[in-house]
PDB file of C-alpha atoms in Angstrom:
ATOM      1  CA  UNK A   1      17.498 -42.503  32.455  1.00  0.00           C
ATOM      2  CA  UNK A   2      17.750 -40.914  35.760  1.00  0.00           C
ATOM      3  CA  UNK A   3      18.860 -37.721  37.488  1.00  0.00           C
ATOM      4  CA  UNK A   4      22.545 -39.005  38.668  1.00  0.00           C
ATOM      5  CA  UNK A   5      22.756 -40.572  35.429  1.00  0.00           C
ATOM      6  CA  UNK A   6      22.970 -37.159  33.494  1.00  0.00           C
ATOM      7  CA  UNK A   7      25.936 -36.112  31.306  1.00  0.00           C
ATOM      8  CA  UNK A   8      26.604 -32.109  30.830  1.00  0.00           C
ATOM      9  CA  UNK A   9      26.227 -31.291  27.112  1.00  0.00           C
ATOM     10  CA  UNK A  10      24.632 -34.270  25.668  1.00  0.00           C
ATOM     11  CA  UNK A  11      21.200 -34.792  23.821  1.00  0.00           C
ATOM     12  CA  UNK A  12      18.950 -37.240  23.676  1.00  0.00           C
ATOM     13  CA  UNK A  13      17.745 -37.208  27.343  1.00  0.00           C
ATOM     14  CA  UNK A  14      14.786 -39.414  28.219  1.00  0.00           C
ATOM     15  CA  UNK A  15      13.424 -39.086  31.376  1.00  0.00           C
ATOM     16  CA  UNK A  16      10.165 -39.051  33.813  1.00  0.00           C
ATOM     17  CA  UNK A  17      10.582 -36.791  36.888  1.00  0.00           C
ATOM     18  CA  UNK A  18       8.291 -34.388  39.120  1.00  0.00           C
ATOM     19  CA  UNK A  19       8.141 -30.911  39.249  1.00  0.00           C
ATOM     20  CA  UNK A  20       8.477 -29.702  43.125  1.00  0.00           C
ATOM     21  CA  UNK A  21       8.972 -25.980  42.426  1.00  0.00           C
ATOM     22  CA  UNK A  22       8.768 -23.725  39.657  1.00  0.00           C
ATOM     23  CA  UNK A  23      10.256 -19.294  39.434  1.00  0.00           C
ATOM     24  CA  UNK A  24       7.812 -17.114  37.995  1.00  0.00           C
ATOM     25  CA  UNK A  25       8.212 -16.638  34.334  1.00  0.00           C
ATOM     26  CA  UNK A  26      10.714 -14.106  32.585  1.00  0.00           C
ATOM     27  CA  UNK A  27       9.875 -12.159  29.523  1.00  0.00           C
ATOM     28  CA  UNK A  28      12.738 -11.493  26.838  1.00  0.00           C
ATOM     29  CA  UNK A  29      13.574 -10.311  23.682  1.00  0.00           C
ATOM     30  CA  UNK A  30      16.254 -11.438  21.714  1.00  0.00           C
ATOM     31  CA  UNK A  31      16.569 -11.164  17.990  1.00  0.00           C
ATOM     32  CA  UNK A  32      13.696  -9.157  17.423  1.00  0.00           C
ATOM     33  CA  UNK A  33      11.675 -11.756  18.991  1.00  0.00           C
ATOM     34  CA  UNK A  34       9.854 -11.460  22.076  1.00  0.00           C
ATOM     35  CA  UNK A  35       9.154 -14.802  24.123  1.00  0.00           C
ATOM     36  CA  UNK A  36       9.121 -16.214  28.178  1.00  0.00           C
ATOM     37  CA  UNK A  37      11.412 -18.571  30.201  1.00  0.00           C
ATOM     38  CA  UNK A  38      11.575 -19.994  33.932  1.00  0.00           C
ATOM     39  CA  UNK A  39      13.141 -22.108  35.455  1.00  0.00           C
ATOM     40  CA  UNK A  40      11.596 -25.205  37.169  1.00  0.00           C
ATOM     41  CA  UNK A  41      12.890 -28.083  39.941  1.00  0.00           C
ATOM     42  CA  UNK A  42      12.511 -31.512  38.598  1.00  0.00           C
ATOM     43  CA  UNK A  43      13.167 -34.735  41.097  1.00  0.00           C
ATOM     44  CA  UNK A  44      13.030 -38.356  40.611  1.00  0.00           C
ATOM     45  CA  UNK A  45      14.450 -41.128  43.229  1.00  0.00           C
ATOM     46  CA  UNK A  46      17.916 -40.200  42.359  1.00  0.00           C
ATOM     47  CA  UNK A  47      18.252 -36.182  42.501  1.00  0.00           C
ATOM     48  CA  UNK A  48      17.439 -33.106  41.330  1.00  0.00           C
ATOM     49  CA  UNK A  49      18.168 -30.886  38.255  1.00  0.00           C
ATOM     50  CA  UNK A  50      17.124 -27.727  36.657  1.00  0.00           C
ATOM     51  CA  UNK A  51      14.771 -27.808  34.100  1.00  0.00           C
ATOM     52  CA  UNK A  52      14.312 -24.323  31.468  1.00  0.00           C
ATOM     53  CA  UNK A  53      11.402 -24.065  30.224  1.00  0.00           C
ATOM     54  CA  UNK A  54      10.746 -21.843  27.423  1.00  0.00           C
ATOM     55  CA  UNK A  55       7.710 -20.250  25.819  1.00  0.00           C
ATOM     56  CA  UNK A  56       4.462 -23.233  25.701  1.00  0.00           C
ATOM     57  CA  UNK A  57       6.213 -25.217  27.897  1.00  0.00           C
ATOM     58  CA  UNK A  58       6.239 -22.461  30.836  1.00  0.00           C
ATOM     59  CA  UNK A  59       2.239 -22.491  30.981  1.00  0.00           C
ATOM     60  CA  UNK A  60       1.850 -26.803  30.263  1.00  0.00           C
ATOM     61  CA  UNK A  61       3.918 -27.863  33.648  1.00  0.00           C
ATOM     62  CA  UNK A  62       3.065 -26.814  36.947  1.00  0.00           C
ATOM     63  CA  UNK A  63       4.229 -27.757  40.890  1.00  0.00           C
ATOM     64  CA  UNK A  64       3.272 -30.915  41.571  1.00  0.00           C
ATOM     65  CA  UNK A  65       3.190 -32.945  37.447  1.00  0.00           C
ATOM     66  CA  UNK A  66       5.465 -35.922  36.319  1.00  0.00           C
ATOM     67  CA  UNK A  67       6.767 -35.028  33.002  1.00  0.00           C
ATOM     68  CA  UNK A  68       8.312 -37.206  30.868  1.00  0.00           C
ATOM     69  CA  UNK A  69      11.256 -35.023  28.997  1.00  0.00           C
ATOM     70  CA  UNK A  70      11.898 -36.866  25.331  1.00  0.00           C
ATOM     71  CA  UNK A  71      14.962 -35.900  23.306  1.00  0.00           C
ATOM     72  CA  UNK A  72      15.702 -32.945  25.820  1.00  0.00           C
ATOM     73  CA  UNK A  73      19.175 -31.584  26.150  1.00  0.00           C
ATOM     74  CA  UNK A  74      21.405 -31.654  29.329  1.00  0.00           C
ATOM     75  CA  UNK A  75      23.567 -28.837  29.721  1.00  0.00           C
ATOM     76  CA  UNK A  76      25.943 -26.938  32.798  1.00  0.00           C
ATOM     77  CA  UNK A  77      25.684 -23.542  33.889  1.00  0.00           C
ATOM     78  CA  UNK A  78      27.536 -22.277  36.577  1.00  0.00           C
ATOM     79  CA  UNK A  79      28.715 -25.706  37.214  1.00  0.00           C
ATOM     80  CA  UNK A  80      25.518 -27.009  37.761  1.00  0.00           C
ATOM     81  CA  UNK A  81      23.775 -29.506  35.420  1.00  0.00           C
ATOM     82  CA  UNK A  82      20.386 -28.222  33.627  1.00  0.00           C
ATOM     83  CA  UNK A  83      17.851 -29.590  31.331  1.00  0.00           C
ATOM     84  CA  UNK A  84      15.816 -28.313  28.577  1.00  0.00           C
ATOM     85  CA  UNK A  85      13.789 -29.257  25.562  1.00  0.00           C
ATOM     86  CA  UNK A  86      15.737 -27.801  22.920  1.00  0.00           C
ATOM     87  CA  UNK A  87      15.233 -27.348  19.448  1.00  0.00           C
ATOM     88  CA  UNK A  88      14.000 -31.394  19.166  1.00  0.00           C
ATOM     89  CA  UNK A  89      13.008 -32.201  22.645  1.00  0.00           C
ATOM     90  CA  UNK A  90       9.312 -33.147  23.967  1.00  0.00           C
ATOM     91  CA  UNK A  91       8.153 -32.159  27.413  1.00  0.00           C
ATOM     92  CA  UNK A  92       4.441 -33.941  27.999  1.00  0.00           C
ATOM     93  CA  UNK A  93       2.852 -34.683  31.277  1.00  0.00           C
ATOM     94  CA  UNK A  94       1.791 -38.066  32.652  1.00  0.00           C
ATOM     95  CA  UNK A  95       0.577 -37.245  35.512  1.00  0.00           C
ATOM     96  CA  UNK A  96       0.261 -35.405  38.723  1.00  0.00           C
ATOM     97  CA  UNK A  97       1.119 -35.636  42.256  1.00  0.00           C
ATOM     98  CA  UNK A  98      -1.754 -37.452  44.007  1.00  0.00           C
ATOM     99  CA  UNK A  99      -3.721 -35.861  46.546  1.00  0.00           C
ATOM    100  CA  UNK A 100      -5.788 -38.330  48.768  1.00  0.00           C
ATOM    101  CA  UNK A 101      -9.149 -37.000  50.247  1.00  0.00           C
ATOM    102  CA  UNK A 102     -10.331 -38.322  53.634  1.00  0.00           C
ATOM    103  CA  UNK A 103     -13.101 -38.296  54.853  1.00  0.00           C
ATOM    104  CA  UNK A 104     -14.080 -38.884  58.113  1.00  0.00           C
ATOM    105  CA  UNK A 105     -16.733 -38.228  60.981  1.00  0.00           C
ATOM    106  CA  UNK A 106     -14.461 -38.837  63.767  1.00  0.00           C
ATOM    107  CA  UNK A 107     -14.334 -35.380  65.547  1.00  0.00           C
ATOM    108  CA  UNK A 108     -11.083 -36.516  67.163  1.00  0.00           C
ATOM    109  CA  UNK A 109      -9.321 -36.709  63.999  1.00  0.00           C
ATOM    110  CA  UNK A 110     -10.295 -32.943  63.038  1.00  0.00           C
ATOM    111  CA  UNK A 111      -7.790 -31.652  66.523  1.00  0.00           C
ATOM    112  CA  UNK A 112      -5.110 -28.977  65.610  1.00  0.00           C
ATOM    113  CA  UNK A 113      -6.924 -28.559  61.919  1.00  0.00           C
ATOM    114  CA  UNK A 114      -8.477 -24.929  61.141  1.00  0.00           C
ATOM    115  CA  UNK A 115     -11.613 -25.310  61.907  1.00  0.00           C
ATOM    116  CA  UNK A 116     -11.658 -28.507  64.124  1.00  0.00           C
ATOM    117  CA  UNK A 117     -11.217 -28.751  68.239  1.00  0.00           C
ATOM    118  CA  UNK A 118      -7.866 -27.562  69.870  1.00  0.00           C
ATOM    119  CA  UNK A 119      -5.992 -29.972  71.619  1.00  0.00           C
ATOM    120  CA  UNK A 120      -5.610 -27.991  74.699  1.00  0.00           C
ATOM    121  CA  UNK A 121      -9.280 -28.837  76.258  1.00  0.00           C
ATOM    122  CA  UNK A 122     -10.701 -25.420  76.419  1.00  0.00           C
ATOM    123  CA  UNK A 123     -14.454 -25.479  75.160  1.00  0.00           C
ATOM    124  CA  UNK A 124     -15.285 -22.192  73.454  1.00  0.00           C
ATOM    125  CA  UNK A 125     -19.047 -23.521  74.071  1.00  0.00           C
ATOM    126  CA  UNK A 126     -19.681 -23.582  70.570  1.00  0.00           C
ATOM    127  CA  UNK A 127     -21.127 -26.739  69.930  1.00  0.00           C
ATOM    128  CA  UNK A 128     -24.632 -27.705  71.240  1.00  0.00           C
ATOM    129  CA  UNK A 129     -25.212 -31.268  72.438  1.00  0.00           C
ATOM    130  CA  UNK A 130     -27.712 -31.405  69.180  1.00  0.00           C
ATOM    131  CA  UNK A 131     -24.565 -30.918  67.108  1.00  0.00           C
ATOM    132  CA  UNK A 132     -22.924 -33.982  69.041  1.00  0.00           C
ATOM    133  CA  UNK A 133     -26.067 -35.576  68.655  1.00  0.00           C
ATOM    134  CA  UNK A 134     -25.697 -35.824  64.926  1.00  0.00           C
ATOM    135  CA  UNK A 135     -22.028 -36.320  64.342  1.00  0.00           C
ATOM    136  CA  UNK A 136     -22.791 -39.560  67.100  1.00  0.00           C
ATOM    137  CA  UNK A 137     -25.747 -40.671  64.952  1.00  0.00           C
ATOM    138  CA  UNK A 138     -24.316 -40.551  61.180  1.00  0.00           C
ATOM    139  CA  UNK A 139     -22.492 -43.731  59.696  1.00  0.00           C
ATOM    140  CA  UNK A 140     -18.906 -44.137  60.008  1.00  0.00           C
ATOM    141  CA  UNK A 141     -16.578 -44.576  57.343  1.00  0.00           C
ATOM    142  CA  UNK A 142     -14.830 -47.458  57.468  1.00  0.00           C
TER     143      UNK A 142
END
């Protein structure tokens, strides 16, 4: 199933999405028990929907996870379409947003990063020609 595919009040949702942003959790009490809730955004290809978590699942999701939500429950509040676990829902992650290292000893590639040479050619005389000594003599990384 997908986002645009969602039906207010119905069960049985199935679906993998990302989490791209997530409100700070909210304590409550309600029938003499205490417990937490936030609210999270979850995207796929398609859209985007609310997703409540409550208690566990606020702390096992965080920015940045695919989820997959089994047997979750689609409802609308404020005419806007939200999900949740329920009673009989599932939320488990399977996996997270990938984050790519590079690595490089190209000093050109380091301009405009904190840190790394400004584009605007001032030298703050920083660097000794034994520093561009050994960033010339190390192996590249192809």
């Amino acid at each position: 199933m997908e986002i645009k595919d969602l039906t207010a009040n119905t069960g049985k949702v199935d679906i993998v999405a990302e989490i791209v942003s997530k409100e700070e959790p909210r304590s409550f009490e309600k029938f003499g028990k205490s417990g937490r809730v936030c609210n999270a955004t979850l995207k796929d290809a398609t859209g985007q929907v609310t997703l409540t978590l409550w208690n566990d699942d606020v702390d096992s999701v965080k920015v940045g996870d695919r989820i997959h939500l089994q047997n979750g429950w689609c409802s609308e509040y404020k005419g806007q379409k939200q999900l949740s676990a329920g009673k009989f829902g599932k939320i488990e992650v399977v996996g997270q947003q990938e984050q790519q290292e590079v690595m490089t000893n190209d000093p050109g590639m380091m301009k405009g990063l904190p840190g790394g040479d400004s584009d605007d050619g001032d030298s703050d005389g920083d660097s000794s020609e034994e520093d561009l000594d050994i960033v010339n003599d190390e192996e590249f990384v192809e």
